């Protein structure tokens, strides 16, 4: 299991556990994390799973890659910044133990 903390825009922290190989989207949905809807089912088509990766974790998670579908979709998302990722595109792995993801205020 891998622990990940979702931080709401009001500062509320929710630490959840998820299995390696599951995505951060699934970790949020299975634990009723507010602001992560994941409407498209995790196929990188809706951006309702937009998160800001905590700056201390961005190198582990990886930044958006220009030209890829995820980056194309997020360029239209409100509140997108250099730490933006789609939770459905973040497969959890052991190296992410303690990962912190922020839910943008625009997600509510
Ligand atoms: S769930 Fe739709 S883009 Fe992630």
Short mmCIF file of C-alpha atoms and ligand atoms in Angstrom, two decimals:
data_model
loop_
_atom_site.label_atom_id
_atom_site.label_comp_id
_atom_site.label_asym_id
_atom_site.label_seq_id
_atom_site.Cartn_x
_atom_site.Cartn_y
_atom_site.Cartn_z
CA UNK A 1 0.00 0.00 0.00
CA UNK A 2 1.06 3.57 -0.66
CA UNK A 3 -0.04 6.54 1.41
CA UNK A 4 -1.04 9.70 -0.40
CA UNK A 5 -2.37 12.92 1.10
CA UNK A 6 -4.87 15.11 -0.73
CA UNK A 7 -4.97 18.71 0.44
CA UNK A 8 -8.14 20.69 -0.25
CA UNK A 9 -8.01 24.38 -1.08
CA UNK A 10 -9.20 25.15 2.47
CA UNK A 11 -6.21 23.30 3.86
CA UNK A 12 -8.04 20.11 4.87
CA UNK A 13 -5.71 17.13 4.56
CA UNK A 14 -6.95 13.63 3.80
CA UNK A 15 -4.44 10.81 4.00
CA UNK A 16 -5.55 7.71 2.15
CA UNK A 17 -3.96 4.39 1.26
CA UNK A 18 -3.95 2.89 -2.17
CA UNK A 19 -2.44 -0.15 -3.83
CA UNK A 20 0.59 0.13 -6.05
CA UNK A 21 -0.55 0.28 -9.65
CA UNK A 22 -3.77 2.08 -8.85
CA UNK A 23 -3.88 5.69 -9.95
CA UNK A 24 -4.13 8.77 -7.76
CA UNK A 25 -7.60 9.24 -9.28
CA UNK A 26 -8.67 5.87 -7.93
CA UNK A 27 -7.14 6.66 -4.55
CA UNK A 28 -9.27 9.81 -4.41
CA UNK A 29 -12.50 8.26 -5.67
CA UNK A 30 -12.30 5.16 -3.46
CA UNK A 31 -11.90 7.46 -0.46
CA UNK A 32 -14.45 10.15 -1.37
CA UNK A 33 -11.91 12.95 -1.67
CA UNK A 34 -13.90 16.11 -2.56
CA UNK A 35 -13.02 17.86 -5.81
CA UNK A 36 -11.79 14.81 -7.70
CA UNK A 37 -14.62 13.61 -9.90
CA UNK A 38 -12.81 11.67 -12.59
CA UNK A 39 -15.80 11.86 -14.90
CA UNK A 40 -14.25 10.26 -17.98
CA UNK A 41 -13.31 7.07 -16.17
CA UNK A 42 -9.61 7.80 -16.18
CA UNK A 43 -8.97 8.01 -19.92
CA UNK A 44 -7.48 11.51 -19.98
CA UNK A 45 -10.52 13.19 -21.50
CA UNK A 46 -12.17 15.41 -18.87
CA UNK A 47 -9.63 17.04 -16.51
CA UNK A 48 -11.98 16.64 -13.54
CA UNK A 49 -9.13 14.85 -11.77
CA UNK A 50 -6.79 17.86 -12.01
CA UNK A 51 -4.33 18.13 -9.12
CA UNK A 52 -1.31 20.22 -8.29
CA UNK A 53 1.57 17.98 -7.28
CA UNK A 54 3.29 19.31 -4.18
CA UNK A 55 6.51 21.00 -5.37
CA UNK A 56 8.61 18.63 -3.27
CA UNK A 57 7.17 15.67 -5.19
CA UNK A 58 7.12 16.93 -8.76
CA UNK A 59 10.41 15.30 -9.72
CA UNK A 60 9.23 11.92 -8.43
CA UNK A 61 5.84 12.15 -10.12
CA UNK A 62 7.13 13.85 -13.24
CA UNK A 63 6.04 17.00 -15.01
CA UNK A 64 3.69 17.31 -17.94
CA UNK A 65 5.28 16.45 -21.25
CA UNK A 66 4.60 18.97 -23.95
CA UNK A 67 2.62 17.56 -26.84
CA UNK A 68 1.11 14.66 -24.88
CA UNK A 69 -2.65 14.37 -24.45
CA UNK A 70 -2.48 15.18 -20.74
CA UNK A 71 -0.70 18.49 -21.39
CA UNK A 72 -3.09 19.33 -24.22
CA UNK A 73 -6.08 18.79 -21.95
CA UNK A 74 -4.66 20.70 -19.00
CA UNK A 75 -3.83 23.80 -21.02
CA UNK A 76 -7.57 24.57 -20.90
CA UNK A 77 -8.06 23.71 -17.22
CA UNK A 78 -8.74 26.53 -14.78
CA UNK A 79 -5.95 27.02 -12.29
CA UNK A 80 -3.41 24.99 -14.23
CA UNK A 81 0.21 25.67 -13.35
CA UNK A 82 3.66 24.11 -13.60
CA UNK A 83 2.71 21.49 -10.99
CA UNK A 84 -0.51 20.41 -12.69
CA UNK A 85 -1.14 16.77 -13.48
CA UNK A 86 -4.16 14.60 -14.04
CA UNK A 87 -4.59 12.19 -11.15
CA UNK A 88 -5.70 9.47 -13.57
CA UNK A 89 -2.29 9.64 -15.20
CA UNK A 90 -0.36 9.10 -11.96
CA UNK A 91 0.07 5.37 -11.26
CA UNK A 92 1.02 4.93 -7.64
CA UNK A 93 4.32 3.25 -6.90
CA UNK A 94 6.32 2.54 -3.76
CA UNK A 95 8.59 5.54 -4.38
CA UNK A 96 5.52 7.75 -3.95
CA UNK A 97 4.95 6.78 -0.30
CA UNK A 98 3.85 10.01 1.41
CA UNK A 99 2.96 11.80 -1.83
CA UNK A 100 1.09 15.10 -1.38
CA UNK A 101 -1.40 16.29 -4.00
CA UNK A 102 -3.29 19.58 -3.80
CA UNK A 103 -6.83 19.86 -5.16
CA UNK A 104 -7.18 23.18 -7.03
CA UNK A 105 -9.83 25.56 -5.69
CA UNK A 106 -11.46 25.55 -9.14
CA UNK A 107 -12.32 21.86 -8.77
CA UNK A 108 -15.18 22.46 -6.33
S1 LIG B 1 -10.49 11.17 -15.01
FE1 LIG B 1 -10.88 12.31 -16.82
S2 LIG B 1 -8.97 13.17 -17.26
FE2 LIG B 1 -8.60 12.06 -15.45
#
